[in-house]
Structure formats: structure tokens, C-alpha cells
Coordinates of C-alpha atoms and ligand atoms in Angstrom, one line a residue:
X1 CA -25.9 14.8 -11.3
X2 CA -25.8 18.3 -12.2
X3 CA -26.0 19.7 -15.4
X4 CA -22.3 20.8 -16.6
X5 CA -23.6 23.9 -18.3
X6 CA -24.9 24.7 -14.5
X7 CA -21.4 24.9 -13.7
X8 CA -19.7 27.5 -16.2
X9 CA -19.1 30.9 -14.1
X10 CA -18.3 28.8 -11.1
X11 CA -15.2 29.1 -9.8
X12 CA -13.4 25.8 -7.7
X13 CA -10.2 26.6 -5.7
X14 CA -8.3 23.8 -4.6
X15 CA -5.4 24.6 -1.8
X16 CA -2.6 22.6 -1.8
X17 CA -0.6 21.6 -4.7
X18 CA 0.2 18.0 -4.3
X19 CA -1.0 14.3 -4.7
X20 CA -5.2 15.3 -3.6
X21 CA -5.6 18.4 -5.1
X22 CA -4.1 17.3 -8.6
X23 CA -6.2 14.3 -8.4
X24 CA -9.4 16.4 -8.1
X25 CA -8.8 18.8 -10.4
X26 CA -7.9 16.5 -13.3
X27 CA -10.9 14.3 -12.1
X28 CA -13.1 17.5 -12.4
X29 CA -12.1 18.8 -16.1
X30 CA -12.6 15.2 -16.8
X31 CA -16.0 15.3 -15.7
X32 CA -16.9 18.5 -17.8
X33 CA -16.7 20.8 -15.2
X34 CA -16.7 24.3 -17.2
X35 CA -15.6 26.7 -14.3
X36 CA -12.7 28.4 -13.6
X37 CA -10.2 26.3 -11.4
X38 CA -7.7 27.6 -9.1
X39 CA -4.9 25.1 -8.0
X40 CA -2.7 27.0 -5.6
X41 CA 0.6 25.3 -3.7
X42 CA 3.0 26.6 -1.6
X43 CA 5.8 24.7 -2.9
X44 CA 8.2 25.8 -6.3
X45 CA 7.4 22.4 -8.0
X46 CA 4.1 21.6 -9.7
X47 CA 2.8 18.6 -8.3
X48 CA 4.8 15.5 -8.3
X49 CA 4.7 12.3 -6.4
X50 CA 6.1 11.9 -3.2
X51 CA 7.0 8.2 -2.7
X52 CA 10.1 8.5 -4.5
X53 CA 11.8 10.8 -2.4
X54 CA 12.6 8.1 0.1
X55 CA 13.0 5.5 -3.0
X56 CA 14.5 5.9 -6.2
X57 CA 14.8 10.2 -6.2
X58 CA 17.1 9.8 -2.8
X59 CA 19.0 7.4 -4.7
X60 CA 19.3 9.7 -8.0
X61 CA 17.5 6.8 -10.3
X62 CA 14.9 9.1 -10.7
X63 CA 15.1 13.1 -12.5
X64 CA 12.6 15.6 -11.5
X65 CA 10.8 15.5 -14.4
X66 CA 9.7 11.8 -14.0
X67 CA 8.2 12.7 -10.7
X68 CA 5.8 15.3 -11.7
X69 CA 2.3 13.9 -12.1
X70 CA 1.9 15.8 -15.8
X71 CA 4.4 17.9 -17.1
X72 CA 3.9 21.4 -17.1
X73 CA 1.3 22.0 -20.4
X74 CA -1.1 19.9 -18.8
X75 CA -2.4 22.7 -16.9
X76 CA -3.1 25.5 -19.2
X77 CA -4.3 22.6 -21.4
X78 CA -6.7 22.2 -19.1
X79 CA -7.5 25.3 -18.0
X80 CA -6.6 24.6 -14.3
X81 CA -5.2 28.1 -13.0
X82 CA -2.2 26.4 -11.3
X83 CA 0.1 28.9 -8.8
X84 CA 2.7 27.7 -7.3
X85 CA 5.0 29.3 -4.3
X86 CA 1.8 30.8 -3.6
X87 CA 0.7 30.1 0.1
X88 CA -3.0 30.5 1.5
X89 CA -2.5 32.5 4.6
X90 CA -6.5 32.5 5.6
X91 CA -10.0 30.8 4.7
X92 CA -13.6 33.6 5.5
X93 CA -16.3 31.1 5.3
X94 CA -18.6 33.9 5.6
X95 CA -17.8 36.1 2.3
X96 CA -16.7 33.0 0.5
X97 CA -13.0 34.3 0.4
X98 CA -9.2 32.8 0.8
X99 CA -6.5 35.5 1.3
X100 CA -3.3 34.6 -0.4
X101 CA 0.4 35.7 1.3
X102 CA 0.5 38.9 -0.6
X103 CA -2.8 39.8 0.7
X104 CA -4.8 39.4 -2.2
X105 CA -8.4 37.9 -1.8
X106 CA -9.7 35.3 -4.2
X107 CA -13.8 34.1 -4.4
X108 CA -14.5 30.7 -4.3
X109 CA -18.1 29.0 -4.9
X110 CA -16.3 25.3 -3.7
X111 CA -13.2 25.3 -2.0
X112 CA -11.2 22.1 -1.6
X113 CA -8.7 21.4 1.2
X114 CA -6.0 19.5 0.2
X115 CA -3.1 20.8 2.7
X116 CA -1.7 16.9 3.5
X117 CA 0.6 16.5 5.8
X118 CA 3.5 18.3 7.5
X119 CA 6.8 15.4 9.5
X120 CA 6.9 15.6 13.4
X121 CA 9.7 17.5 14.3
X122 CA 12.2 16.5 17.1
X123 CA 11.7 18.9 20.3
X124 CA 13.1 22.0 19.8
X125 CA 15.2 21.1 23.2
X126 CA 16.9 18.1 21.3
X127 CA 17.5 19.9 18.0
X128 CA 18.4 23.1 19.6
X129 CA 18.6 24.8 15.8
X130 CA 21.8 23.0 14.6
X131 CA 22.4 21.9 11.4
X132 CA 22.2 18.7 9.3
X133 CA 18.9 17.6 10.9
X134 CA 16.9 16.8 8.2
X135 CA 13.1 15.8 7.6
X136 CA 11.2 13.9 4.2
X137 CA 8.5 15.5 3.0
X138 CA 9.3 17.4 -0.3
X139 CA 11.7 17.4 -3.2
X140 CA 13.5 20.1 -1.5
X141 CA 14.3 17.8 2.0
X142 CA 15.2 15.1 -0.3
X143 CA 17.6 17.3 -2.2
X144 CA 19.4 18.3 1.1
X145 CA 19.8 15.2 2.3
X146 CA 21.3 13.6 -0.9
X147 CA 25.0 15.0 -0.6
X148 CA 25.0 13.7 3.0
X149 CA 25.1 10.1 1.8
X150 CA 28.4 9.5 0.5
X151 CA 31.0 6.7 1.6
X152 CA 31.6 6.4 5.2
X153 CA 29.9 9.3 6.5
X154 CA 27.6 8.3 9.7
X155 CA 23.8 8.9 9.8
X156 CA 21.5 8.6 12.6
X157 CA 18.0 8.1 11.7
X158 CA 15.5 8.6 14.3
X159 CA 12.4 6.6 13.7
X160 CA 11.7 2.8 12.2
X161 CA 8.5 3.4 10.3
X162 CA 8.5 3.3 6.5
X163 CA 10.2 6.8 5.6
X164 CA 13.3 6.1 8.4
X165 CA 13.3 2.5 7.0
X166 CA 13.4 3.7 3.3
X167 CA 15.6 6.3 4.0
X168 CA 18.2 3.6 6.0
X169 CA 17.8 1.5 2.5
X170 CA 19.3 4.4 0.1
X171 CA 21.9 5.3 2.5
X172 CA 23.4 1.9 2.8
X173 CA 23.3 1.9 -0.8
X174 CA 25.6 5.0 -0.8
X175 CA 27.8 3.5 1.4
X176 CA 26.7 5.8 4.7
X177 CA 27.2 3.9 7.9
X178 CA 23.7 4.3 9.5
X179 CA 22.6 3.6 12.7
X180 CA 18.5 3.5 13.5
X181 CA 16.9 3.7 16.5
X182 CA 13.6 3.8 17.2
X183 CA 11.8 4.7 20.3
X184 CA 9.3 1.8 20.6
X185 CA 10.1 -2.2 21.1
X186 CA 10.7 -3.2 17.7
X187 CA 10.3 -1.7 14.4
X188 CA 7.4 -0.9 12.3
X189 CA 5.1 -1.0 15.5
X190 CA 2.3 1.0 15.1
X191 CA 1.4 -0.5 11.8
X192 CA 2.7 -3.8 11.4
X193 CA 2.6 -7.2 13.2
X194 CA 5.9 -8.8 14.8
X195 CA 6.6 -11.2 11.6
X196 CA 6.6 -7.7 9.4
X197 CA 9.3 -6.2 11.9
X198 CA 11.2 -9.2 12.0
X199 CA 11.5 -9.6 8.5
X200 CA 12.8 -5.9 7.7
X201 CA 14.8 -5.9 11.1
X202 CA 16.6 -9.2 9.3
X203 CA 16.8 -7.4 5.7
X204 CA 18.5 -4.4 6.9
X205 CA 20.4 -5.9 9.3
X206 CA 21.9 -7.8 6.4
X207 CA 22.5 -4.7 4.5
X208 CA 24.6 -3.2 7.4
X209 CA 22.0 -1.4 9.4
X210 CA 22.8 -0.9 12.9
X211 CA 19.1 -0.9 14.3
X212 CA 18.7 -0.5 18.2
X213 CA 14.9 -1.1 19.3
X214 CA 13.5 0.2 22.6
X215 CA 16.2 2.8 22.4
X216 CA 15.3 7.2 22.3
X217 CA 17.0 10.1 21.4
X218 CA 18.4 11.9 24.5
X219 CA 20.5 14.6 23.3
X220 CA 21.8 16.2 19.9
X221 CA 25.4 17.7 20.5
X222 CA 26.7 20.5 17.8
X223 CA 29.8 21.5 16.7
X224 CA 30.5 24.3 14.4
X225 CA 26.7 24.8 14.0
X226 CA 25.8 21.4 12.7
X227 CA 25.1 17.8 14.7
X228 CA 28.3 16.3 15.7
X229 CA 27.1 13.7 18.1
X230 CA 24.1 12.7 20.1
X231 CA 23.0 10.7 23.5
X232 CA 21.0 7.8 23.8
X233 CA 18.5 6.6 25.8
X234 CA 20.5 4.0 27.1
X235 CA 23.9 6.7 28.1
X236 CA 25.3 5.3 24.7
X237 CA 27.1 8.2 22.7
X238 CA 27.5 8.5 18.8
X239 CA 29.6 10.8 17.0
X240 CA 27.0 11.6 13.7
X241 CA 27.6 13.6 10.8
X242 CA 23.9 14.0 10.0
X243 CA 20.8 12.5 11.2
X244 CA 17.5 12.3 9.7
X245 CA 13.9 11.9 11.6
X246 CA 11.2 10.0 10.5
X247 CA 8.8 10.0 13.5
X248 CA 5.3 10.4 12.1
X249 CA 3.6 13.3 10.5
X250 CA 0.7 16.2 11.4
X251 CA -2.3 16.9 9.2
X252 CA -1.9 20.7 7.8
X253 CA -5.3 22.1 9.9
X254 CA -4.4 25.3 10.8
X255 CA -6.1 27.5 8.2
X256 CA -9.2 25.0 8.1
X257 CA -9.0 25.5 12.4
X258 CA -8.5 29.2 12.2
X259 CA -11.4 29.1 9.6
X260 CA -14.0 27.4 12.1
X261 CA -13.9 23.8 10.4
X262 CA -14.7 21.2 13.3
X263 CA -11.2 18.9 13.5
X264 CA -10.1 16.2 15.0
X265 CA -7.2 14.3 14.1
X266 CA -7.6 16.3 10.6
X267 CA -10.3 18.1 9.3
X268 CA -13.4 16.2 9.9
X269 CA -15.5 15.8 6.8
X270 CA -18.5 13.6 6.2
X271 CA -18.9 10.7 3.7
X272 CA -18.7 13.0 0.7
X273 CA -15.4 14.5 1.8
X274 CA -17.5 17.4 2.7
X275 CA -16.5 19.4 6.0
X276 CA -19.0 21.0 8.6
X277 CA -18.8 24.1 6.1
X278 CA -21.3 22.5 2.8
X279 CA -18.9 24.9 0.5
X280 CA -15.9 23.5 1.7
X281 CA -14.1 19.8 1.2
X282 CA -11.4 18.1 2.5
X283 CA -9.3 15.4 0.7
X284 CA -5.9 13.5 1.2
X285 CA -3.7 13.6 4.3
X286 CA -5.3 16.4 5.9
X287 CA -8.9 14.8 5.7
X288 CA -10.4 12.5 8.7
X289 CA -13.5 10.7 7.4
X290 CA -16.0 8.6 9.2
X291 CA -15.4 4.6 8.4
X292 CA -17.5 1.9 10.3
X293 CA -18.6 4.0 13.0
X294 CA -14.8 5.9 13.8
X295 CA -13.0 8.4 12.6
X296 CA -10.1 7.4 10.2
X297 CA -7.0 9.2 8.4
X298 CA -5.2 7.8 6.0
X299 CA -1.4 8.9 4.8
X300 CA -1.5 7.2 1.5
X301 CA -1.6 8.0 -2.3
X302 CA -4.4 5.5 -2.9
X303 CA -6.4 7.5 -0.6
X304 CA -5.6 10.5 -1.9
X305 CA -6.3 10.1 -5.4
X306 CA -9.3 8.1 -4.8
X307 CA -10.9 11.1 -1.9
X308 CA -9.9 13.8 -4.8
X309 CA -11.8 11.6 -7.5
X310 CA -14.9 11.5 -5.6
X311 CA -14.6 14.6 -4.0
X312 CA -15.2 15.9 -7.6
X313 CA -17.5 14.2 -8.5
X314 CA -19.4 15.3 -5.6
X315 CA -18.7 18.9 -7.2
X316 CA -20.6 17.7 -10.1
X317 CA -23.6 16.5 -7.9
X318 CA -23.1 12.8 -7.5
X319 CA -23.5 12.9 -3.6
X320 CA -20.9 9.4 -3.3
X321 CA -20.0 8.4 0.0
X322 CA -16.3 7.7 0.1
X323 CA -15.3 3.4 0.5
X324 CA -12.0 3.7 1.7
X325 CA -10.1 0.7 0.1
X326 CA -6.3 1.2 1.2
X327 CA -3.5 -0.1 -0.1
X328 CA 0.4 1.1 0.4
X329 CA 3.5 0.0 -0.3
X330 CA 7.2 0.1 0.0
X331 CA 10.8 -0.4 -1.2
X332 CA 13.3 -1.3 0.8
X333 CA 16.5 -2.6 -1.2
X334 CA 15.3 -5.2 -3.8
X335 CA 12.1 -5.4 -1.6
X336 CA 8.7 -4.8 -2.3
X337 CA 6.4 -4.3 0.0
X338 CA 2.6 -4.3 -0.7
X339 CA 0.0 -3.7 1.4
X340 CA -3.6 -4.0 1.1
X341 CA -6.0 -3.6 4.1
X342 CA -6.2 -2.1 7.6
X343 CA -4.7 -4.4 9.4
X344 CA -6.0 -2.4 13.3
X345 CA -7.2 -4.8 15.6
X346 CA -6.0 -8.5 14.2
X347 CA -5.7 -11.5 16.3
X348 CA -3.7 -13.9 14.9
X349 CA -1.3 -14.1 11.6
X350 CA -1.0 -16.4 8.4
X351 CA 2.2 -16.9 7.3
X352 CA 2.6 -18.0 3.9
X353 CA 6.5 -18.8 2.5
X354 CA 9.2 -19.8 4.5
X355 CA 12.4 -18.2 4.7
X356 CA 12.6 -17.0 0.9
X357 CA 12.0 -13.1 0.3
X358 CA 9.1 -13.8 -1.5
X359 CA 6.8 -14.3 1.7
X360 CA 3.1 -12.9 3.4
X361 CA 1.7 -12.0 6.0
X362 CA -1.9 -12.4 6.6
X363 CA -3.9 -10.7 9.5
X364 CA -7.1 -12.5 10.5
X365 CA -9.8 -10.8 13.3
X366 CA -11.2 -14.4 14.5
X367 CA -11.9 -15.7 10.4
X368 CA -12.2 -12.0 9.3
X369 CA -9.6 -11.4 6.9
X370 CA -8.4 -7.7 7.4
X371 CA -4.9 -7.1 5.4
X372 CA -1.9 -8.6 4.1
X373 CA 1.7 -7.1 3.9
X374 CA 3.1 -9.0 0.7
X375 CA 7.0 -8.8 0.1
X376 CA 7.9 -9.7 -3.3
X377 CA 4.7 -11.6 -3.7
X378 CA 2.3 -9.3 -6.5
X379 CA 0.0 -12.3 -6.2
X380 CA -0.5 -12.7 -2.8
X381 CA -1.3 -8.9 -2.9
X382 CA -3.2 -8.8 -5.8
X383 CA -5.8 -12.0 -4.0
X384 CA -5.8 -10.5 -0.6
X385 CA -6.8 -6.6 -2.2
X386 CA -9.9 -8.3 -3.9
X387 CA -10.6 -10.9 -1.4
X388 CA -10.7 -8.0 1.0
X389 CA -12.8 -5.1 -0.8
X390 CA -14.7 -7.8 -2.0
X391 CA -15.6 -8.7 1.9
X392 CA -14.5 -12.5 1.9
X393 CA -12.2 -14.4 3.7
X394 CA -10.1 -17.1 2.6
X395 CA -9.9 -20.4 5.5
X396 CA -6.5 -20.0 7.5
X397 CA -5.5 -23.1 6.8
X398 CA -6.1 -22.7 2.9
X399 CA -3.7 -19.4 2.7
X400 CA -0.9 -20.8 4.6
X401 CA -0.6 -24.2 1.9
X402 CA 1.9 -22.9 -0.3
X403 CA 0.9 -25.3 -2.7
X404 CA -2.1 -23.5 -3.0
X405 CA -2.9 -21.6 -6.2
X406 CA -3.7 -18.3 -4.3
X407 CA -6.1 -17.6 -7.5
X408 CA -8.1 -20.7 -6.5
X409 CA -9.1 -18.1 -3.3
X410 CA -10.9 -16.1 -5.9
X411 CA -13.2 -18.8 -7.3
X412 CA -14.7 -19.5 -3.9
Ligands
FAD1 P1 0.6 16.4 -0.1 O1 1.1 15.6 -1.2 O2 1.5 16.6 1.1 O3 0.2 17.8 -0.7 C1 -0.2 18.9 0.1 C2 0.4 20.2 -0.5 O4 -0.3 21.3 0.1 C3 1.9 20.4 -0.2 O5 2.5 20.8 -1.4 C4 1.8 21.6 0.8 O6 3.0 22.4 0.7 C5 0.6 22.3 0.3 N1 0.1 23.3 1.3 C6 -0.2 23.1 2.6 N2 -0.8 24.2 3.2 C7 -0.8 25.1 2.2 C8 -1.2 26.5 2.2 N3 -1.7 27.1 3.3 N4 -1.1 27.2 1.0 C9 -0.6 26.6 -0.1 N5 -0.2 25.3 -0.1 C10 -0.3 24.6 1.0 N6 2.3 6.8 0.2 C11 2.1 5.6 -0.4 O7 0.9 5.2 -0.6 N7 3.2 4.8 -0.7 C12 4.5 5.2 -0.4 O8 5.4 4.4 -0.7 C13 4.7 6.5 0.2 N8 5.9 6.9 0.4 C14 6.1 8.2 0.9 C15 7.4 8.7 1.0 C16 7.6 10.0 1.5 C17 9.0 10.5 1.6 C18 6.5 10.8 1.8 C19 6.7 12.2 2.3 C20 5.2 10.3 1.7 C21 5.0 9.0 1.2 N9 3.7 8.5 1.0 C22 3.5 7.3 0.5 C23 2.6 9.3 1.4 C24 1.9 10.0 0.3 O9 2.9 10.7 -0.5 C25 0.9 11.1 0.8 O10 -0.1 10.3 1.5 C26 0.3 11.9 -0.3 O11 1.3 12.7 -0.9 C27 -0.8 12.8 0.3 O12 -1.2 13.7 -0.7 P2 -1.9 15.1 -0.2 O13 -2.2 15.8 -1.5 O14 -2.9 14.8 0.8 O15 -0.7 15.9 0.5

């Protein structure tokens, strides 16, 4: 560990504004760091949290002010130099420099990347500029979309992962008459197993959804300027007053690219977060760390505030390798989803609970247990996270008693 005297007249700037980069800096004036601290973001807000915008913001149970991560004093308090609407238009390794959009040129002795994540956008061919296509990333998408859902207006959301799924939820809520379709067989495909897709195919169905599986987007049709109706893959035609995508997301690499940083998938960093540049870190979204022998990029806030915590203490000379230990969730209606794990490459799933919404899934490699998606079940997520980072795995046959005390697993 360094010294924290050895790190007055240093100066840390941190680019990007959001979940990461307010985890480190906080982490770092916590730590005693003594130099200056430069927290710059390109959006108006300071930083807030992001799940809510598909959740309880979208649905107006939430004001602004309850989803910034500290309010406002925090940061001269803490002598972290935030700026916000202030984008980093380039990164010179060599002189140690980031250029800000106005041109001015600020030193750095560590510089932290912490640009997350921008949403996939639908081909320009399909959107075609029109109107009422909207996308979930920041406080201002979410404040856009909101005075679309009102009673009996009809949405199209393109896309069945979480944030389409989320966004279906608070929409229904309002009353919008949504149709979902999504591009691949079923629902939640590329990260859950077929019991986790059935079981929110059922719940929103239930709530009204109108989800159609195996189905794409062919064509968006305007009128007046905005989205009046749009094809389907399968010829069907919809007349839509708004449609929303939620078809993945791209880590922010251009200025780390542009810059010389090696990427891939992200901006590559080692076990310390650091990148091939020693001065220069990557954390959160944007990062893509090496984890049992691949390469791995996680779109989580565990991961970000755990990557920004040890990133600075790295700043302060610990030299930690990063243990990524993910968790996630999700709310959907009166449903809480928790997930703990990776669950990539299972073979076979556990299923404890029957019909009731209180139910898990378990994903097993052989008697490897990887993850668990837990709806309304705190306790079978709470087991399954420290069974997992622990390294153990319960017997099959043990999880899937439901008169098991899951706690018993602990003891073993
Ligand atoms: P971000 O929070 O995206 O912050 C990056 C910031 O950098 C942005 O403000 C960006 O504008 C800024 N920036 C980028 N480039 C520049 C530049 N050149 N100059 C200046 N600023 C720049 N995760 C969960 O674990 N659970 C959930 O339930 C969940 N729900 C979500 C719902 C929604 C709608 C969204 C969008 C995300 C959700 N996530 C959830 C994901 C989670 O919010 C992200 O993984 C997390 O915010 C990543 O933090 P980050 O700091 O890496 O990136």
C-alpha cells in the first residue's frame, strides 16, 4: 500500500459520470487519497442509479432526487471536482492529457474509464428518423417515454430481455396496450434457461402482454413524422403509437480505441482493472476483464461498484485482482427477480416451488452449481449467492425438497 501523503499533488480523473466512476471516487476519498479528483459526465444529472428507469422512475414512484447516488453537497464535501454536461472528446496517452469538448486539456497522473454502455439501436433502414422510437438508458429516455404510456395507447416493444420486459411491466400498469416481440425463440434467451422464460412469458401474459416469440421487426411506417405502424416478420401489420427497443447494449470504447487501448468486446484491462496503458483503468460496463481463462463483461451495478472499489484501491497501491461475484436482479409487476451467478454453460436445472410465484431455478454444470434466478424467493437467493462464491454445491436432489430448510445447505 502506498503511503497517502505519496498521493497529495496527484491528480485522478475519472470519465464518466455514472454508477463506476462514482463508486471509485467515493471508494478513493474513503481511502485517504489526498489528490485532486476530477469526475467528469456528459450527462445534466449527477450520478444516479439506473435500474429504476425501467422500474419504479417509468412508473413515477420514484422523484429524481431519490435516484441520485448522494445528493449534490456530497461532492464539494468531498473534494471530488464533479463536471457534468461536460463530454471527453479525446484521451493522449503520451503527454498524460484528456481534451474536453470545448477544447480544453486537462493532466491526469491516473485516468479511469468509466464510459458504460450505450442501447443498440434499430437499423437506421427500419427507423428511418421518425419519431416516437425510443431507447432506456438515461433519465432523459425515461422522461420521454413516460407521457407515451397513458390508457389505450399501443406500444411495440422490440426486444424480450430485462429492460423490454421491464419496460412491458410499467406500461401495462398505465394501461398501454403493448405488444412484444422478440427476434429469437422465446424470451430471455441469451441469459436465462427455458423455465425462466416460461415463467415471465406466463406472468406477463397474465398482465395483458401480447408477446410473439420467433417473430422480427420488418418495417417501421411513419406518419406525420412519427411511427404509425410497423411490419412483422411474419407479414403481420400493427398500427403503433410508439415503440420502444430494448435489444442489447455497446460498451462506450471509442475514445479508449481512438486512444490506442487494446479492446475487445470492451476495453480490455487486466486483473487490477488496469488497461494495456499502466496509467489508465477501466471499470463498469465498458470494462472486459479476464475471468477463468476468458474474457468477460458484465452489465451490472454489482459489478460496477465492486470494479470501481477495487479499482481504487489499486490507485492506493493494493495491486487486488478483481473476483467477479455477480448478482442482478429484476422487477417485473409484483415480481422480484434475483439473480446470483453466471449461469453460461449449465446442463440441467433444479426446480424448486411449484406453481406459486415464489419459485427457483437452479443451474447445475454436471454437480457444479453455477447460478440461480430466484423470483420472490430472498432465501433461495441469499443460499445460492454464498453457496456459490463460497465454491460449494448443494446435492440436486437436496435443493429441489421444498421441505428443505435451504439454510440447512449452509451448514454442509
Ligand atoms: P453508466 O452508468 O452507463 O455510466 C457511464 C457514464 O459515462 C454515462 O453517464 C455516460 O453518459 C458517460 N460518458 C460516456 N462517455 C463519455 C465521455 N466521452 N465524456 C463524458 N461522459 C461520458 N443493473 C442491475 O444490476 N440491475 C438492474 O435491475 C438493472 N436495471 C437497469 C435498467 C436500465 C434501464 C438500465 C439502462 C440499466 C440497468 N442495469 C441494471 C445496468 C446498470 O445500470 C449498469 O450496468 C450500470 O449503470 C453500469 O455503470 P457504469 O458506470 O459502467 O455505466
Amino acid at each position: 500500500m502506498r503511503d497517502v501523503r505519496s498521493t497529495s499533488g496527484e491528480t485522478t480523473v475519472v470519465i464518466g459520470a455514472g454508477q463506476a466512476g462514482f463508486s471509485f471516487c467515493a471508494r478513493l476519498r474513503e481511502l485517504g487519497y489526498l489528490g485532486d479528483i476530477m469526475l467528469i459526465g456528459d450527462e445534466h444529472h449527477a450520478p444516479y442509479q439506473r435500474p429504476p428507469l425501467s422500474k419504479a422512475y417509468l412508473l413515477g414512484d420514484m422523484s429524481l432526487d431519490r435516484m441520485l447516488l448522494r445528493p449534490p453537497e456530497f461532492y464539494p464535501d468531498q473534494r471530488i471536482d464533479l463536471r457534468t454536461e461536460t463530454h471527453v472528446t479525446a484521451i493522449t496517452p503520451d503527454s498524460k492529457t484528456v481534451t474536453l469538448g470545448d477544447g480544453t486539456r486537462l493532466n491526469y497522473d491516473n485516468l479511469i474509464l468509466a464510459t458504460g454502455s450505450t442501447p443498440r439501436e434499430l437499423p437506421r433502414s427500419l427507423s428511418g428518423g421518425l419519431e416516437r422510437i425510443y431507447y432506456m438508458r438515461s433519465i432523459a429516455d425515461a422522461d420521454a417515454i413516460a407521457p407515451e404510456f397513458a390508457s389505450g395507447r399501443r406500444g411495440l416493444i422490440v426486444g424480450g430481455g430485462y429492460i423490454g420486459l421491464e419496460a412491458a411491466a410499467v406500461a401495462a400498469k398505465r394501461g398501454v396496450k403493448v405488444i412484444l416481440i422478440e427476434a429469437a425463440n422465446r424470451i430471455l434467451q441469451r441469459v436465462a434457461c427455458s423455465q425462466t422464460s416460461d415463467y415471465f412469458r406466463d406472468l406477463h401474459r397474465s398482465h395483458g402482454i401480447d408477446i410473439r416469440e420467433g417473430i422480427g421487426l420488418e418495417a417501421l411506417h411513419g406518419k406525420d413524422g412519427h411511427v404509425s405502424s410497423a411490419t412483422l416478420s411474419d407479414g403481420t401489420s400493427l398500427d403503433v403509437d410508439f415503440v420502444i427497443a430494448g435489444i442489447g447494449i455497446l460498451p462506450n470504447v471509442d475514445l479508449a480505441q481512438a486512444a490506442g487501448l487494446d479492446c475487445e468486446n470492451g476495453i480490455k484491462v487486466d486483473a487490477t482493472c488496469t488497461t494495456s496503458d499502466p496509467a489508465i483503468m477501466a471499470i463498469g460496463d465498458c470494462a472486459c476483464f479476464p475471468r477463468n481463462g476468458a474474457r468477460l463483461r458484465l452489465e451490472s451495478v454489482g459489478n460496477a461498484i465492486d470494479q470501481g472499489q477495487l479499482a481504487a484501491a489499486n490507485v492506493m497501491g493494493s495491486n487486488e485482482p478483481y473476483k467477479a461475484k455477480p448478482w442482478f436482479w429484476s422487477d417485473q409487476y409484483d415480481i422480484k427477480l434475483q439473480i446470483a451467478g453466471l449461469s453460461a454453460n449449465f446442463d440441467r436445472i433444479i426446480v424448486r416451488g411449484g406453481k406459486a410465484p415464489s419459485r427457483s431455478h437452479w443451474y447445475f454444470s454436471g454437480d457444479d452449481l453455477l447460478a440461480v434466478d430466484a423470483m420472490n424467493d430472498p432465501r433461495a437467493y441469499m443460499v445460492a449467492k454464498r453457496l456459490i462464491e463460497a465454491g460449494k454445491s448443494p446435492p440436486a436432489d437436496a435443493v429441489s425438497d421444498i421441505n428443505l430448510d435451504l439454510k440447512d445447505l449452509l451448514k454442509a
